[in-house]
mmCIF file of N, CA and C in Angstrom:
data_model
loop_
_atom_site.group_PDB
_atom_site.id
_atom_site.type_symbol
_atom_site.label_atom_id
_atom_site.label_comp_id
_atom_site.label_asym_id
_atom_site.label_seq_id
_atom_site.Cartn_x
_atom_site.Cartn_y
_atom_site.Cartn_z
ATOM 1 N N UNK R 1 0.853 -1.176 0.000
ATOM 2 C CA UNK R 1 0.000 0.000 0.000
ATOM 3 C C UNK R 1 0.896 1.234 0.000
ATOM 4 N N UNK R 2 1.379 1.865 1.049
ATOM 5 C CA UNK R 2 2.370 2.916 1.471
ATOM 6 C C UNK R 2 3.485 2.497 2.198
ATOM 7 N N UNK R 3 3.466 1.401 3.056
ATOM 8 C CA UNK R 3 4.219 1.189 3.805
ATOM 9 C C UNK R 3 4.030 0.283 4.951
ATOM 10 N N UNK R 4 4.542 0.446 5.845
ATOM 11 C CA UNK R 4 4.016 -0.184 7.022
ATOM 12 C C UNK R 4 3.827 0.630 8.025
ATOM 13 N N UNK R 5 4.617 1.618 7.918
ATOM 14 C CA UNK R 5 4.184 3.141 9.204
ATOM 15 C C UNK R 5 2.949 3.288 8.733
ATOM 16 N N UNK R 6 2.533 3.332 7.862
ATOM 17 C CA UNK R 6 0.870 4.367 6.889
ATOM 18 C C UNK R 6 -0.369 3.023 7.502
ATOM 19 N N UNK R 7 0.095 1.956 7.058
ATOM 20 C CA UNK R 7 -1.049 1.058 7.471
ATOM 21 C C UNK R 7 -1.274 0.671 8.691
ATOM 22 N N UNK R 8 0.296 0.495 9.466
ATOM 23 C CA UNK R 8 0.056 0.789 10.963
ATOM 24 C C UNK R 8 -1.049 1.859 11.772
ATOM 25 N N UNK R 9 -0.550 3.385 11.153
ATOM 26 C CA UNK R 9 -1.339 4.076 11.828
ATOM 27 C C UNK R 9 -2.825 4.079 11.676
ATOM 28 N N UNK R 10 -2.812 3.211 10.066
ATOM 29 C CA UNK R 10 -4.482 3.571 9.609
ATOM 30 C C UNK R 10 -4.988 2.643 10.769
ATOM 31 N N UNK R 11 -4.713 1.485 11.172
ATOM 32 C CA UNK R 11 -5.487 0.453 11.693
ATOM 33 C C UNK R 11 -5.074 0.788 13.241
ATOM 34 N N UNK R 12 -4.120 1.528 13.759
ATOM 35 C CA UNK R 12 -4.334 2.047 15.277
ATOM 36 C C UNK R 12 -5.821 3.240 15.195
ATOM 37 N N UNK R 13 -5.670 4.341 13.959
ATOM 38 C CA UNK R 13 -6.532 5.531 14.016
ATOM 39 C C UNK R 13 -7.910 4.656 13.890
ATOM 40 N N UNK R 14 -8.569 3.844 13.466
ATOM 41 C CA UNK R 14 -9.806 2.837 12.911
ATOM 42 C C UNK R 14 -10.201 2.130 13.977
ATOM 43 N N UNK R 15 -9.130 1.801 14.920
ATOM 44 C CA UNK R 15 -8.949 1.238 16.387
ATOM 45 C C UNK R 15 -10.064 2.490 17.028
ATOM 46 N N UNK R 16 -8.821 3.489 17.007
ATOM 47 C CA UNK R 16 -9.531 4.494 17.646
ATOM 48 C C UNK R 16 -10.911 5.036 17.636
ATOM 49 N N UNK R 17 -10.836 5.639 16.682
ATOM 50 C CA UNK R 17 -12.250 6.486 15.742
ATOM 51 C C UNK R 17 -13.801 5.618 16.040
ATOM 52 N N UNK R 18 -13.152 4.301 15.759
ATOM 53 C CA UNK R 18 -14.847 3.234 16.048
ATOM 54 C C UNK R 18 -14.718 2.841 17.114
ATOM 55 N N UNK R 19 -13.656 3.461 18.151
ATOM 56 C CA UNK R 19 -13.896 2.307 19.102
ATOM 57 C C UNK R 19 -14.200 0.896 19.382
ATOM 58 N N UNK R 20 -13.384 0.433 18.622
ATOM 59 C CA UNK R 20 -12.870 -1.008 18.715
ATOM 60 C C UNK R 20 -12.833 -1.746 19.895
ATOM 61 N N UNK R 21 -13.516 -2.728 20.668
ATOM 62 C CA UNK R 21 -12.672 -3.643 21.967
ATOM 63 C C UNK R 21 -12.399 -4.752 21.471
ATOM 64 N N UNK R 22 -12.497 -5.669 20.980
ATOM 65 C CA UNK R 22 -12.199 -6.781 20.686
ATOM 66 C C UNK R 22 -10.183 -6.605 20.278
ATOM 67 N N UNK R 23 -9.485 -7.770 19.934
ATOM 68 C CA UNK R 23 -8.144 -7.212 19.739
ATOM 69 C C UNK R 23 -8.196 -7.543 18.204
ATOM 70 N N UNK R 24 -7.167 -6.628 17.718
ATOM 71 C CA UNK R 24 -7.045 -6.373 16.201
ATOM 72 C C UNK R 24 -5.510 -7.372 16.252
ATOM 73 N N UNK R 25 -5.376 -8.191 15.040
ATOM 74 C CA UNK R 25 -4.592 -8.229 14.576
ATOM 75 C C UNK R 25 -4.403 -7.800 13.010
ATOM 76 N N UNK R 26 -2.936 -7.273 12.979
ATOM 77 C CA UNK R 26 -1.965 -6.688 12.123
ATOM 78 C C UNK R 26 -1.017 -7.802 11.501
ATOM 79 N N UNK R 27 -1.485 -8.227 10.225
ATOM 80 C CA UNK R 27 -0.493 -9.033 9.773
ATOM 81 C C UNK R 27 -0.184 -8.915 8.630
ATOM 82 N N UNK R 28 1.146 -9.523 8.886
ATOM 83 C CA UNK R 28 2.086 -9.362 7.799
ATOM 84 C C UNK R 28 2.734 -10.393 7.070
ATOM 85 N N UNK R 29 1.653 -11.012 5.769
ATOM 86 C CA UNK R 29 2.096 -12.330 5.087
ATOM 87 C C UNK R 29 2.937 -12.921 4.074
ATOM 88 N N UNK R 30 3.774 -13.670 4.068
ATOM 89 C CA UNK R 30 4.962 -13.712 3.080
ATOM 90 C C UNK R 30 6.034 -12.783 2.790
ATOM 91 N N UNK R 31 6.154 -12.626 4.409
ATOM 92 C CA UNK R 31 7.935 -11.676 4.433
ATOM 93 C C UNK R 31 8.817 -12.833 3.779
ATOM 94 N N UNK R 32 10.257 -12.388 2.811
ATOM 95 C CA UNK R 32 10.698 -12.877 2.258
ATOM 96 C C UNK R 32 12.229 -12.306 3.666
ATOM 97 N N UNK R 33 12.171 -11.530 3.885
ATOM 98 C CA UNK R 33 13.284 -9.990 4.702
ATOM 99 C C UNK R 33 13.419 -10.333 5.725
ATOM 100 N N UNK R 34 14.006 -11.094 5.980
ATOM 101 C CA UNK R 34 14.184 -10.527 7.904
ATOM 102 C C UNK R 34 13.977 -9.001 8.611
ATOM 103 N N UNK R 35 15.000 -8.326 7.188
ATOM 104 C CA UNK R 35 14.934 -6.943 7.804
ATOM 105 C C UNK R 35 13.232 -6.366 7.739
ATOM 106 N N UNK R 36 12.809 -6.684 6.752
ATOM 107 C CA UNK R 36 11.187 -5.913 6.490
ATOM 108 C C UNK R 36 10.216 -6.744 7.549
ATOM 109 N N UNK R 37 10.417 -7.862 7.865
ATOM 110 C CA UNK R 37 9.834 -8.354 9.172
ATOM 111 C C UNK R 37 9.519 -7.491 10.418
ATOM 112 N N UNK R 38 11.265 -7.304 10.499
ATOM 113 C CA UNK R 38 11.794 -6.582 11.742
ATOM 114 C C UNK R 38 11.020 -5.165 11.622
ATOM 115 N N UNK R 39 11.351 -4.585 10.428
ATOM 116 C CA UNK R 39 10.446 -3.262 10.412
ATOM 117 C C UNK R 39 8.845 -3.245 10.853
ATOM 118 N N UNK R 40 8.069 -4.230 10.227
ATOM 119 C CA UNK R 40 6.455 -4.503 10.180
ATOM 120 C C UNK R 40 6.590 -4.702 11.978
ATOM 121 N N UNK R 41 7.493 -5.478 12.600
ATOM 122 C CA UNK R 41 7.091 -5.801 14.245
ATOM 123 C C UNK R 41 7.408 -4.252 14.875
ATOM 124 N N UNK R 42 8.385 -3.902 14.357
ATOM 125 C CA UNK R 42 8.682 -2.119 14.982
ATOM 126 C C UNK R 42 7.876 -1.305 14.981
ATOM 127 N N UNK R 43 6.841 -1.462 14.221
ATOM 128 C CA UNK R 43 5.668 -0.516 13.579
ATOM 129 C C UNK R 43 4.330 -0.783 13.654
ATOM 130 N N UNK R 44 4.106 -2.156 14.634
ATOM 131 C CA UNK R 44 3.208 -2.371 15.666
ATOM 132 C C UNK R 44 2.583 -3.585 14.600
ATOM 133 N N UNK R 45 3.180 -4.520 13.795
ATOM 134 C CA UNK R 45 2.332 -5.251 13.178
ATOM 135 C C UNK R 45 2.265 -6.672 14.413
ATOM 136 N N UNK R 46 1.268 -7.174 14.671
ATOM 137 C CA UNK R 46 1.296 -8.221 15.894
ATOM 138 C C UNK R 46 1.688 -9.265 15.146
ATOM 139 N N UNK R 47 1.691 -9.757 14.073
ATOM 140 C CA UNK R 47 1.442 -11.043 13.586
ATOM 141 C C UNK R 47 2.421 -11.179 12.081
ATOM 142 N N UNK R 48 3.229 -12.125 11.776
ATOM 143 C CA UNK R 48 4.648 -11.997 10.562
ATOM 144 C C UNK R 48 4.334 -13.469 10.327
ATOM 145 N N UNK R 49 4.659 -13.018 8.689
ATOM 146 C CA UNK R 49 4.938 -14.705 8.288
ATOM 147 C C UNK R 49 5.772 -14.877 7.782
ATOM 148 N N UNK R 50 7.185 -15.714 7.986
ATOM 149 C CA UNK R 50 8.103 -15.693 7.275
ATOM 150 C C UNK R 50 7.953 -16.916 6.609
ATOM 151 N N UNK R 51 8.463 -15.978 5.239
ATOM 152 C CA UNK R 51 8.278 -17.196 3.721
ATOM 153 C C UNK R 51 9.512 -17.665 3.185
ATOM 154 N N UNK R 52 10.215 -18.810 3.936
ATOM 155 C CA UNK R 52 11.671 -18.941 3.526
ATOM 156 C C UNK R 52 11.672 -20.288 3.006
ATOM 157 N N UNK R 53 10.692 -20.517 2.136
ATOM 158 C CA UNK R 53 10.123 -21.521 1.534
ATOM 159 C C UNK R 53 11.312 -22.216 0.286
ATOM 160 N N UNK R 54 12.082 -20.762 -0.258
ATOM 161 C CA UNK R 54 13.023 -20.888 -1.437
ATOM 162 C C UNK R 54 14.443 -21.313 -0.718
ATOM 163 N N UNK R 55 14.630 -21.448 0.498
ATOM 164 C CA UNK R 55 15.963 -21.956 1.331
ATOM 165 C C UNK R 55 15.932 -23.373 1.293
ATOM 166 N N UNK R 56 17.206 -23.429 1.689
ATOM 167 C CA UNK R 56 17.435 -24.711 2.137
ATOM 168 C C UNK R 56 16.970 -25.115 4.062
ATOM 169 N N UNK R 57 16.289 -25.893 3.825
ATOM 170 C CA UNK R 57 15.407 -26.534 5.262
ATOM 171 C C UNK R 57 16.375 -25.890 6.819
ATOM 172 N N UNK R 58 17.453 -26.272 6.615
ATOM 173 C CA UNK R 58 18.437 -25.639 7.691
ATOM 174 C C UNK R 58 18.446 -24.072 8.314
ATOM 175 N N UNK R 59 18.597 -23.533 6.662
ATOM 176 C CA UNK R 59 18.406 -22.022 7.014
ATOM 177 C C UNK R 59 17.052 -21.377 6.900
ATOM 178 N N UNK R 60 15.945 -21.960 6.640
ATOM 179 C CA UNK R 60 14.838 -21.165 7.015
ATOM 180 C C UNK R 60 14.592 -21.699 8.121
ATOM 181 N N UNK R 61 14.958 -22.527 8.548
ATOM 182 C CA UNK R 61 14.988 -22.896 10.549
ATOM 183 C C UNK R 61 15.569 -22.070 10.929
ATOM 184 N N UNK R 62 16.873 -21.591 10.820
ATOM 185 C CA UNK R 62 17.667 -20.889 11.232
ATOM 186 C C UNK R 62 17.311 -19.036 11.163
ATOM 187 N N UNK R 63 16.352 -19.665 10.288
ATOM 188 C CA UNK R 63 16.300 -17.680 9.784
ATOM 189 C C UNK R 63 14.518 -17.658 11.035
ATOM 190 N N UNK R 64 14.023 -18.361 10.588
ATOM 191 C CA UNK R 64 12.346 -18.709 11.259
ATOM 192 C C UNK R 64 12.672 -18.150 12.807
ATOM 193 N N UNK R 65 13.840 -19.015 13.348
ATOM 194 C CA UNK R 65 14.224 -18.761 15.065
ATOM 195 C C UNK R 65 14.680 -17.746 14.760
ATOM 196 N N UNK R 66 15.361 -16.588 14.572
ATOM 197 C CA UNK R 66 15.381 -15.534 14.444
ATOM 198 C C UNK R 66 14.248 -14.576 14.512
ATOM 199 N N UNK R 67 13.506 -14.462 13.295
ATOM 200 C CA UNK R 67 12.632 -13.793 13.467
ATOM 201 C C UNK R 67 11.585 -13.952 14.667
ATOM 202 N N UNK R 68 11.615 -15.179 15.120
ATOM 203 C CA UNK R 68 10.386 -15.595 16.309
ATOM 204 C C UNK R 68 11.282 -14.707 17.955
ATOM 205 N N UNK R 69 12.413 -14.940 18.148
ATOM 206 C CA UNK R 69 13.056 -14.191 18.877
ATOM 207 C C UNK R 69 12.854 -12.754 18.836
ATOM 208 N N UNK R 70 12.915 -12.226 17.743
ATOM 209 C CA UNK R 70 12.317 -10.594 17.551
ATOM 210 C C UNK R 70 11.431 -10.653 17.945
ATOM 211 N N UNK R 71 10.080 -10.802 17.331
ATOM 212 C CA UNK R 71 8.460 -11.296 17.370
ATOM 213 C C UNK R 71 8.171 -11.548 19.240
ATOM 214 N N UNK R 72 8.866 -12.467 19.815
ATOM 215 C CA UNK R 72 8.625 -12.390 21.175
ATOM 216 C C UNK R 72 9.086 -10.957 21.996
ATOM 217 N N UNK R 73 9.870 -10.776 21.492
ATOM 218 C CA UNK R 73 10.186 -9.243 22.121
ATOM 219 C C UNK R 73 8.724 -8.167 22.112
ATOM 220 N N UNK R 74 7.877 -8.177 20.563
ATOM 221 C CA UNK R 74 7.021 -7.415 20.498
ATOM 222 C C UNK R 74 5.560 -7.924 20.936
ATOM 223 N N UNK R 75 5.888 -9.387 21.257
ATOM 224 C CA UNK R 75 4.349 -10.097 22.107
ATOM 225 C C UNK R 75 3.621 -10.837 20.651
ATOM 226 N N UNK R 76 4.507 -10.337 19.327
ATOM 227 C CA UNK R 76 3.656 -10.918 18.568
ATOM 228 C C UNK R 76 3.963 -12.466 18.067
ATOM 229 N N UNK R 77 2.983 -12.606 17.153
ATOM 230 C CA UNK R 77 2.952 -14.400 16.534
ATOM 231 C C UNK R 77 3.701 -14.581 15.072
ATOM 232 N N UNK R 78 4.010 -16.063 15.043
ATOM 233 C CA UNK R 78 4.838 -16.288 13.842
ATOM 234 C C UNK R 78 4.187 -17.313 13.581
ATOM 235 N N UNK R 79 4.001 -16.937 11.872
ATOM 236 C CA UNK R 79 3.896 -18.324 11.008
ATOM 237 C C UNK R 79 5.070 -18.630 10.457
ATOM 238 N N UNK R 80 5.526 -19.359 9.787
ATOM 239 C CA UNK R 80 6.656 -19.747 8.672
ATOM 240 C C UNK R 80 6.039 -20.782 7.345
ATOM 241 N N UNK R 81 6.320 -20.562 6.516
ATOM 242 C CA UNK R 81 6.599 -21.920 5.478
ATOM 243 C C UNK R 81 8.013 -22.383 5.558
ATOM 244 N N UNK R 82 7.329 -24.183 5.433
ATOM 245 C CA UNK R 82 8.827 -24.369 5.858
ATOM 246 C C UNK R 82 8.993 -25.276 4.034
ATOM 247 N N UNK R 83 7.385 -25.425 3.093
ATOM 248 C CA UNK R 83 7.827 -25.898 2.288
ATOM 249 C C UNK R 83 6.963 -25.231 1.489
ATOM 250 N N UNK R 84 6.846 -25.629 -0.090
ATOM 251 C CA UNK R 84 5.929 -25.142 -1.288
ATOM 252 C C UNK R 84 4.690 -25.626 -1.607
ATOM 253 N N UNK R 85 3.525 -25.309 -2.056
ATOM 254 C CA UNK R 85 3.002 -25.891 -2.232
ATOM 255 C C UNK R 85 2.930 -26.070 -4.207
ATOM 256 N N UNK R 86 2.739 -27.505 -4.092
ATOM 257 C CA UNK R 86 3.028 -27.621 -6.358
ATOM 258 C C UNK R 86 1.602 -27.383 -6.509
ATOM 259 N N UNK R 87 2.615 -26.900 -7.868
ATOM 260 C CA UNK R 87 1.602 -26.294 -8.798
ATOM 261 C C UNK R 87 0.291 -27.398 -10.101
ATOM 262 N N UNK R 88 0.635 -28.651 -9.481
ATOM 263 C CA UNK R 88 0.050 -29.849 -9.843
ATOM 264 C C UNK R 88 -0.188 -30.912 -9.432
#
């Protein structure tokens, strides 16, 4: 869309404005980035999916525990792919 600051704030201000109680999640599907992960959890997204589907099994383990270590810092949740799904 704009970003992740822009959609962050839209869905805190939408929070606000309607008065929301129930809890919102903010997610963020098929991060390829660690770093753009890291940004989306900085910027209040609760929820990341890391898509390290194109690695080798070792290092999207390796990359997955990473990002879930960040992610606990911000209280939020992790999905991962750990494989592909075919196209037949």
């Amino acid at each position: 869309m704009t970003g992740f600051k822009t959609v962050s704030a839209m869905v805190k201000a939408m929070i606000e404005e309607m008065n929301i109680t129930v809890p919102v999640a903010l997610h963020l599907d098929h991060g390829t980035s660690l770093g753009y992960l890291n940004r989306a959890l900085e910027l209040g997204f609760t929820s990341v999916m890391y898509d390290g589907s194109n690695l080798d099994y070792d290092r999207n383990c390796a990359n997955t525990q990473i990002i879930r270590a960040v992610a606990d810092q911000y209280g939020a949740s992790v999905e991962a792919e750990i494989g592909s799904m075919g196209a037949g």
